[in-house]
Short mmCIF file of C-alpha atoms and ligand atoms in Angstrom, two decimals:
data_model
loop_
_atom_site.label_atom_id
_atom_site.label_comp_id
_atom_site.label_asym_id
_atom_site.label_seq_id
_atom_site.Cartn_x
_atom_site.Cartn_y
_atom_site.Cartn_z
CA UNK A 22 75.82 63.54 57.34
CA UNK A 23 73.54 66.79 57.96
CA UNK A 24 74.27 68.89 60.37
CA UNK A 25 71.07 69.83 60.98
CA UNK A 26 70.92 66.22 62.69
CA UNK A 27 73.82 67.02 64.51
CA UNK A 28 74.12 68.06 68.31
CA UNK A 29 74.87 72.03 69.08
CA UNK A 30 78.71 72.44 69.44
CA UNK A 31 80.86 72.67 72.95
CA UNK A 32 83.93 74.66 72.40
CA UNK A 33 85.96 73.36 75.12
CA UNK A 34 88.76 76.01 74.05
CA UNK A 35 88.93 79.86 73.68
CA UNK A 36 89.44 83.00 74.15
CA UNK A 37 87.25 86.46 74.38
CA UNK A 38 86.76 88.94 71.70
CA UNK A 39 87.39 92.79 70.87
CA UNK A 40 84.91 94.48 71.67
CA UNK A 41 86.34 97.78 70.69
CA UNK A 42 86.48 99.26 66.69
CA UNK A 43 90.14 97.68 65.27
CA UNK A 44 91.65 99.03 62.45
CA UNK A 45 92.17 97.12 58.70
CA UNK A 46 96.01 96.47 59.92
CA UNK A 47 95.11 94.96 63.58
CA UNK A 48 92.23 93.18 62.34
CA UNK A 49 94.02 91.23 59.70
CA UNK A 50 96.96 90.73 62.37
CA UNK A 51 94.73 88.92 64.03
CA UNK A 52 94.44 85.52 61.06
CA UNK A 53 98.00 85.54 62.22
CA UNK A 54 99.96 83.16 65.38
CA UNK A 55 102.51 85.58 63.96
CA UNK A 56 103.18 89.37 65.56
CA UNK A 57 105.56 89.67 62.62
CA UNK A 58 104.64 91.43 59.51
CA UNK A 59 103.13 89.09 56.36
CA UNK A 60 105.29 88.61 53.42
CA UNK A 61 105.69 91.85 51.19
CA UNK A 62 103.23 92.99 49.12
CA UNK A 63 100.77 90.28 51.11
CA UNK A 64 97.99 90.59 53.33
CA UNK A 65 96.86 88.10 56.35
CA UNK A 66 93.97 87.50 54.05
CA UNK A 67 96.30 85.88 51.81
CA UNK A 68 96.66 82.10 53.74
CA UNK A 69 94.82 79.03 54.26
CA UNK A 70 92.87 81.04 57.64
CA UNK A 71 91.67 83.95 55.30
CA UNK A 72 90.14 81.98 52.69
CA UNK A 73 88.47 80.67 55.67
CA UNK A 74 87.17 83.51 56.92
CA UNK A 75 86.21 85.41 53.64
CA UNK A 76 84.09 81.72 52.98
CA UNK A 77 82.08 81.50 56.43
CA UNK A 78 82.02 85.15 57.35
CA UNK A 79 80.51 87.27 54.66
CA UNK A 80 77.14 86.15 54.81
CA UNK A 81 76.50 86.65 58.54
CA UNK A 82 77.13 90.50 57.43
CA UNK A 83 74.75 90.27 54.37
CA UNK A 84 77.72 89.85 51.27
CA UNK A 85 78.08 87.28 49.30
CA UNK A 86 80.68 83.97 49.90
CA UNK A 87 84.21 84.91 49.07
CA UNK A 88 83.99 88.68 49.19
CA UNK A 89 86.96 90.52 48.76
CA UNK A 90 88.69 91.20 52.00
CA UNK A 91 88.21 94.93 51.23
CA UNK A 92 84.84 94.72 50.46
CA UNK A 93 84.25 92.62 54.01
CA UNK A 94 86.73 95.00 56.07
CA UNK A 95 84.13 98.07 54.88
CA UNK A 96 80.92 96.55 55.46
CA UNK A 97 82.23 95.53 59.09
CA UNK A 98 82.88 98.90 59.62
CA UNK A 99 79.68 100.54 58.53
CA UNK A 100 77.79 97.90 60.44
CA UNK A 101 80.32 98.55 63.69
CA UNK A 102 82.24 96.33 65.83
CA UNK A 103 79.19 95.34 68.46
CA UNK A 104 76.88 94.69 65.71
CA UNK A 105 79.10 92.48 63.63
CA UNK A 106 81.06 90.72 66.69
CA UNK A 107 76.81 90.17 67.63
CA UNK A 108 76.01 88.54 64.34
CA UNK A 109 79.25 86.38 63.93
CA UNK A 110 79.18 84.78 66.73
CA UNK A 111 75.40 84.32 66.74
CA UNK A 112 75.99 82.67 63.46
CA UNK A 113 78.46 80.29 64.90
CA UNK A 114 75.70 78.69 66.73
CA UNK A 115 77.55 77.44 69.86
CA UNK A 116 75.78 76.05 73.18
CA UNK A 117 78.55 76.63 75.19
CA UNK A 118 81.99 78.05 75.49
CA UNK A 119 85.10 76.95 78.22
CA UNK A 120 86.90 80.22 77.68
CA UNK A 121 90.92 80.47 78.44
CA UNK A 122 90.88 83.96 80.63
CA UNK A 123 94.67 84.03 80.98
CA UNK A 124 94.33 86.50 77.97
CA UNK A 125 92.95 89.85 78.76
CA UNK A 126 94.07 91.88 76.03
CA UNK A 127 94.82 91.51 71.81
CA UNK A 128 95.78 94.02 69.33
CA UNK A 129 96.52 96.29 71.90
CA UNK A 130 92.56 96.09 73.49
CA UNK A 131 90.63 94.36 76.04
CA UNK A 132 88.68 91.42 75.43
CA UNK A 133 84.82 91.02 76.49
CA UNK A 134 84.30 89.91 79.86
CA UNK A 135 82.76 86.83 80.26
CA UNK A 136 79.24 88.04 80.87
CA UNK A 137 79.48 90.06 78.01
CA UNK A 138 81.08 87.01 75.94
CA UNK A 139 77.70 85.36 77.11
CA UNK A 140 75.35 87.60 76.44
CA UNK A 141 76.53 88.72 72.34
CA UNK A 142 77.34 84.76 71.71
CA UNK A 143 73.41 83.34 73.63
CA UNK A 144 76.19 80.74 74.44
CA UNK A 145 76.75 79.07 78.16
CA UNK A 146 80.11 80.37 78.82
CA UNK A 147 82.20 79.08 81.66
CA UNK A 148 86.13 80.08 82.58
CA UNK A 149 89.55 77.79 82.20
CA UNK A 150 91.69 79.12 85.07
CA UNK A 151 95.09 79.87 83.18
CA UNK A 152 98.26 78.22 86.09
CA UNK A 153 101.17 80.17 85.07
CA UNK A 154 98.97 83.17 85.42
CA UNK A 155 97.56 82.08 88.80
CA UNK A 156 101.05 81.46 89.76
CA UNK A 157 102.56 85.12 88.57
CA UNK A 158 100.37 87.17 90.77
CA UNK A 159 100.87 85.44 94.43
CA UNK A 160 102.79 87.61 96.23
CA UNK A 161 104.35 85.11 98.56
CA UNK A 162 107.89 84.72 99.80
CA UNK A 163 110.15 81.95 98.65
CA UNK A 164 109.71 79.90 102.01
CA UNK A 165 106.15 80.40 101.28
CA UNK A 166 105.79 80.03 97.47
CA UNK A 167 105.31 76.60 96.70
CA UNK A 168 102.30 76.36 99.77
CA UNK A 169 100.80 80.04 98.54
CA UNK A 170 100.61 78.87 94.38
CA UNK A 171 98.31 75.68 95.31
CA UNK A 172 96.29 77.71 97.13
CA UNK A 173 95.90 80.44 95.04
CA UNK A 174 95.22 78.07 92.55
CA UNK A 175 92.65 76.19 94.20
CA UNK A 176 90.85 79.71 95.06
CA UNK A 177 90.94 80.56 91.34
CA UNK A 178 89.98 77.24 90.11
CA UNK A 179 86.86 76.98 92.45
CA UNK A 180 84.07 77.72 90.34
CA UNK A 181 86.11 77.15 87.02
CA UNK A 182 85.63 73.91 84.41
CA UNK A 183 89.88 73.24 83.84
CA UNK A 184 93.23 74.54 84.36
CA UNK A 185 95.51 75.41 81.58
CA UNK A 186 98.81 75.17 81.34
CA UNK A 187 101.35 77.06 79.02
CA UNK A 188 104.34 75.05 79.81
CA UNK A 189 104.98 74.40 76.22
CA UNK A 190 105.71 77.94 75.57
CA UNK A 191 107.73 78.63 79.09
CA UNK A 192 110.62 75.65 79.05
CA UNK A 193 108.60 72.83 76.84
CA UNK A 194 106.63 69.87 77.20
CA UNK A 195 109.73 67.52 78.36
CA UNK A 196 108.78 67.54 81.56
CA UNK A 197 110.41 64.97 84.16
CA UNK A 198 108.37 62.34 85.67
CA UNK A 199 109.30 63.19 89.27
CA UNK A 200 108.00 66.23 91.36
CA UNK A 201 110.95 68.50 91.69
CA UNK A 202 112.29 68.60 95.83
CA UNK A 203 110.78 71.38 97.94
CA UNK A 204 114.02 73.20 98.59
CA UNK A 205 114.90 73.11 95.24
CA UNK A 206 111.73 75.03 94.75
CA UNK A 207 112.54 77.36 97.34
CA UNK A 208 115.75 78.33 95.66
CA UNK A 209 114.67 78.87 92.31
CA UNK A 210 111.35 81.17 93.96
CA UNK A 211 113.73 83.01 95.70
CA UNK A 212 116.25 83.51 92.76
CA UNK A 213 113.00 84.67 90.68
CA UNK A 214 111.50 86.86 93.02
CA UNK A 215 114.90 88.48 93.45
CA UNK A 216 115.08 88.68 89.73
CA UNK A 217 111.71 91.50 89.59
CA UNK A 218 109.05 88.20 89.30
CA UNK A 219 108.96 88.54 85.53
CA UNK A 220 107.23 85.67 83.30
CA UNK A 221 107.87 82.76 85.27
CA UNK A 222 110.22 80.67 82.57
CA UNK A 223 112.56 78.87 85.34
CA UNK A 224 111.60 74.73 84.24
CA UNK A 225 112.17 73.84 88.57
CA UNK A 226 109.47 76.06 89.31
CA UNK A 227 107.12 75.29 86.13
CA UNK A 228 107.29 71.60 86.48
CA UNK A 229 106.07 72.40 90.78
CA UNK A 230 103.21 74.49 88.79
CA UNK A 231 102.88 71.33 86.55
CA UNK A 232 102.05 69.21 90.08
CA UNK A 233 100.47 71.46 91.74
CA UNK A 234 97.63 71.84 88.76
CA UNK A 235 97.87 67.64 89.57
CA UNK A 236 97.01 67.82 92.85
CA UNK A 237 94.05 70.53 92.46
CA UNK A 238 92.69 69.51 89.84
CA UNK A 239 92.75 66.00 91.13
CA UNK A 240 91.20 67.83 94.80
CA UNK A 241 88.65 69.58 92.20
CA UNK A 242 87.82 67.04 89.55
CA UNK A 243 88.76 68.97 86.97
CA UNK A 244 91.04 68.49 83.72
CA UNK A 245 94.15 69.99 82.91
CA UNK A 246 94.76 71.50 79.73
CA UNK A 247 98.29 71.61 78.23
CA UNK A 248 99.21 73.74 74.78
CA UNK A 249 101.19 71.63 72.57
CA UNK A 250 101.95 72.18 68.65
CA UNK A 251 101.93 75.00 66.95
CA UNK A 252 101.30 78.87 68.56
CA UNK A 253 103.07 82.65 68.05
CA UNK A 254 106.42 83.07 67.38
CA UNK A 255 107.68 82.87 71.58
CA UNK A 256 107.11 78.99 70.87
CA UNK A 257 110.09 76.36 70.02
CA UNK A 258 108.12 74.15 67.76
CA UNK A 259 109.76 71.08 68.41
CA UNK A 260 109.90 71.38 72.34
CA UNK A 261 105.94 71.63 71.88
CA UNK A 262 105.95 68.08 70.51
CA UNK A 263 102.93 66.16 72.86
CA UNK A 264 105.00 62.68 73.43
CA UNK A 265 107.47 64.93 75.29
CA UNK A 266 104.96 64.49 78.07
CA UNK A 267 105.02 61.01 77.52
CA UNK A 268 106.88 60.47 80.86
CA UNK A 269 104.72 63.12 82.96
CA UNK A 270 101.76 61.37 81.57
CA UNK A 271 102.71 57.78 83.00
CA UNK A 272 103.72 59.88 86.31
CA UNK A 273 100.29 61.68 86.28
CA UNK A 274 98.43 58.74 85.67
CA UNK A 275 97.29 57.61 89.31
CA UNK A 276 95.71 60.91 90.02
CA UNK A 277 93.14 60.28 87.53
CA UNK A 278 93.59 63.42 86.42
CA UNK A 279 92.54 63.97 82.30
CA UNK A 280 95.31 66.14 80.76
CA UNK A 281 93.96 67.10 77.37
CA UNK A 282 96.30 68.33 74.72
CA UNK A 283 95.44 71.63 72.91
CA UNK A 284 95.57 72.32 69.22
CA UNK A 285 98.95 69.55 68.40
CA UNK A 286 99.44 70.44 64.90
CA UNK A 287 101.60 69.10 63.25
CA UNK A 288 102.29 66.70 66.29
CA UNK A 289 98.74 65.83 65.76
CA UNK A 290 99.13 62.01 65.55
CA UNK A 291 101.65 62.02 68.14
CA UNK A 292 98.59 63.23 70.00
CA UNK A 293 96.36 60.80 68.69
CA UNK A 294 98.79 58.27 70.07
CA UNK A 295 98.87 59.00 73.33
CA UNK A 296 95.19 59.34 73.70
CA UNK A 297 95.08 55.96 72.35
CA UNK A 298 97.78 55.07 75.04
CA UNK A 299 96.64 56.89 77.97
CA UNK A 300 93.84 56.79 79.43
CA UNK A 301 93.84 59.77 81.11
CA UNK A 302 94.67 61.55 77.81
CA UNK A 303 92.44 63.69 75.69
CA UNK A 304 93.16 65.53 72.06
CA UNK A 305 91.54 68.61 70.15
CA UNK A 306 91.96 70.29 66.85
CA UNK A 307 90.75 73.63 67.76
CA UNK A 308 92.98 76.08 65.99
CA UNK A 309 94.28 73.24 63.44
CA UNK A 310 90.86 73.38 61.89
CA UNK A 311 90.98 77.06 61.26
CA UNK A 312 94.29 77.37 60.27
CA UNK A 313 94.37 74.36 57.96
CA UNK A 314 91.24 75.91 56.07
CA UNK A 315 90.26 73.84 52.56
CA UNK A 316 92.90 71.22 54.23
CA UNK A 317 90.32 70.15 57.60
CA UNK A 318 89.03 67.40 56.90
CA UNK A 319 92.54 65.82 55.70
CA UNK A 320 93.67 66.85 59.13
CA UNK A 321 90.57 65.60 60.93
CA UNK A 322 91.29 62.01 59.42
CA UNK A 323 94.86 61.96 60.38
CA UNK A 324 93.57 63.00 64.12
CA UNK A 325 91.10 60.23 64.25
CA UNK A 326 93.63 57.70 62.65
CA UNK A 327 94.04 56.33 66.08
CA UNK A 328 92.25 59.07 68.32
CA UNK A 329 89.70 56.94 70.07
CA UNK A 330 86.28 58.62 69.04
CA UNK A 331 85.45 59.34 72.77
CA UNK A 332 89.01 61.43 73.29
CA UNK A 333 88.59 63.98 70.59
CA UNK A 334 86.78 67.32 71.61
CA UNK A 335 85.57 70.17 69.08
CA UNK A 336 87.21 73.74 69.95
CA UNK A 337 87.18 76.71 67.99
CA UNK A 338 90.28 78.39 69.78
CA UNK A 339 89.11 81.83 69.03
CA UNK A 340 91.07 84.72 70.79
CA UNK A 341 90.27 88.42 69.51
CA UNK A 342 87.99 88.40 67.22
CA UNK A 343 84.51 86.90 66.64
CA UNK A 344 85.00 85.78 63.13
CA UNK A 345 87.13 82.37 64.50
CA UNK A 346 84.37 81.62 66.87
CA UNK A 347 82.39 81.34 63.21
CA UNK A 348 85.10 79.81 61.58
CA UNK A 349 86.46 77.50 64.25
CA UNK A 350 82.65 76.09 64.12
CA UNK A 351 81.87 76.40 60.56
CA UNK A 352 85.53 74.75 59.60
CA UNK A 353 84.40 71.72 61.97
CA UNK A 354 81.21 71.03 61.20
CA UNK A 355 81.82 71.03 57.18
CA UNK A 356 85.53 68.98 57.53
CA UNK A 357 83.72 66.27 59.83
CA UNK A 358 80.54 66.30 57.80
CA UNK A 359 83.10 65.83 54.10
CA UNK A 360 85.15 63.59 55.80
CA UNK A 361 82.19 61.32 57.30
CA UNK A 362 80.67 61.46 53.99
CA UNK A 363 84.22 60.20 52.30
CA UNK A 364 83.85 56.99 55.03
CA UNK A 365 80.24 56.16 53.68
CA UNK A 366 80.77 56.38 50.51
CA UNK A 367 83.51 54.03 51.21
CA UNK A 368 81.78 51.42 53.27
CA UNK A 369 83.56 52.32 56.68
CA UNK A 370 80.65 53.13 58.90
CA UNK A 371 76.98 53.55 58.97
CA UNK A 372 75.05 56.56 58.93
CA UNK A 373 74.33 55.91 62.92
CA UNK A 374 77.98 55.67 62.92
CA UNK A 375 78.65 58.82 61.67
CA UNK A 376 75.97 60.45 63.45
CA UNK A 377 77.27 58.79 66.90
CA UNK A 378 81.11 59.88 66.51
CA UNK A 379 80.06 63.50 65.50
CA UNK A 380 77.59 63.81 68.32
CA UNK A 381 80.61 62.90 70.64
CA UNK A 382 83.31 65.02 69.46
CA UNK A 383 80.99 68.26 68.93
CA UNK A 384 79.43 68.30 72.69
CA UNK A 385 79.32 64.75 74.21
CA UNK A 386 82.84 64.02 75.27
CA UNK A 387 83.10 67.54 76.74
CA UNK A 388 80.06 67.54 78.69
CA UNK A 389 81.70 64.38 79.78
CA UNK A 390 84.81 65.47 80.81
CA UNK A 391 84.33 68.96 82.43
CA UNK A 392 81.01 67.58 83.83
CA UNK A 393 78.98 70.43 81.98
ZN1 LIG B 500 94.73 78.03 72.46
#
């Protein structure tokens, strides 16, 4: 299929850019989930994610396809950080971005602002209100706590296209089916407010977060976005396993509420599954498609092994710097495109049916969704 038939892309999951100069070391830490050091003798370059970005990047700073990473890291540098971050993102060639603001900082800098985002991308950018964050900063009492969150929420999510959630990386995904009981709340606010309010990890007060984000987004008509698979080191892989939800899900169902499941690798079909299964349940590969590099479209067909067509979503899951924004979207369109091409040639669809099932998971089903 040619892309150039192909709708513009809606990244339905990111994060904001550097703005500021980084140095070789905190660039490359960037092609990382890891804040740990690369194996000896190795650069961040060296993985799946840098062969990515040394094939999609060098040309939108005038070198050739698989320059070396020294020879990129210098010509970024001579053409400076708001020039390049200008033409790598331009060259990504998204319509519109749902950008994840529960970030503010990487490598030690701030990211854009979202105006700013807007203006050096041309794309539509609109915000993902991040709960546990929302939740972190009210400065309620215990008595108060569990009445003060929805409503801080609701204030922050006014305005915004989803909530996010980052439960996986707090307690996990196995989340009980039931709402936990008010005073139960109350005690475990109060115990973590006496504690010094640190990063809310206690599972009796994330799985009230977890309901609250039901009931406003279900007040709001919004989705609710959950990490699962794969992230930085602070993550228990296993616990981030999507079918842990499997209970919440059925629990959540009623509201209506879409809860769409972030990134999933390598819980990917266990994703796929439950969007199958669910009908309130939506899956993405953002992230997965970057990381995986010459290994996307493999993971694209194991996705859409039983992902229903109109549940997958395109997301580059960029967060620092503007070379995943052009990876994120380069890795998607060329892994859907071979892997569409591989289902031709075998007799599985048409060419309308290819053209139909990109158009939906590259803009349609997220215009859908977060009513963009
Ligand atoms: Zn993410």
């Amino acid at each position: 299929m040619a892309w150039s038939e192909a709708p513009a892309l809606v990244d339905h999951h990111c994060h904001s850019v550097v703005a500021a100069e980084l140095d070789d070391d905190a660039l490359a830490g960037l092609l990382a989930e890891s804040d740990r050091p690369p194996a000896p003798g190795t650069s961040r370059f060296d993985s799946a994610l840098g062969l990515a970005v040394r094939r999609w990047c060098p040309p939108a700073l005038g070198l050739p396809v698989h320059a070396p990473a020294a020879e990129y890291l210098a010509r970024r540098r001579e053409l400076g950080a708001p020039e390049a971050t200008r033409r790598l993102l331009a060259a990504a060639g998204l319509d519109t971005c749902l950008v994840d603001t529960g970030l503010t900082a990487a490598a030690g800098c701030e990211l854009l602002p979202l105006s700013e985002l807007a203006e050096a991308s041309g794309a539509l950018v609109r915000e993902v209100v991040r709960l546990e964050s929302v939740a972190e900063a009210v400065p309620a009492g215990a008595a108060d706590w569990p009445r003060a969150v929805g409503e801080a929420l609701a204030a922050a999510a006014t305005g915004a296209v989803a909530v996010k959630s980052v439960l996986a990386y707090r307690h996990g995904l196995a989340a009980p089916a039931e709402r936990p009981a008010r005073a139960a709340v109350v005690a475990a606010a109060g115990a973590w407010l006496h504690g010094g309010r640190g990063r809310l990890a206690d599972p009796v007060l994330l799985h009230h977060l977890l309901w609250t984000a039901v009931d406003v987004c279900a007040e709001l008509r919004l989705p609710l976005q959950l990490h699962t698979g794969f992230g930085d080191p602070d993550l228990t892989l296993h616990h981030a396993d999507p079918s842990l939800l499997s209970g919440f899900v059925r629990a959540a169902e009623p509201s209506g509420v879409p809860l769409v499941l972030l990134h999933g690798y390598p819980y990917h079909r266990q994703a796929a599954w439950l969007a199958q299964a669910f009908p309130t349940v939506y899956t993405d590969l953002g992230l997965t498609a970057s990381y995986t590099g010459p290994r996307v479209a493999a993971v694209l067909g194991e996705m859409l092994e039983l992902a229903p067509f109109g549940k997958l979503l395109f997301s580059t899951d960029a967060y620092g710097l503007p070379e995943l924004f052009l990876v994120g979207a380069a890795q998607f369109r060329h892994g859907l495109g071979a892997l569409l091409a591989d289902w031709r040639a075998d007799g599985a669809c048409s060419a309308a049916d290819a053209r139909h099932l990109a158009r939906l998971i590259a803009a349609d089903n997220a215009r859908r969704l977060y009513a963009i």
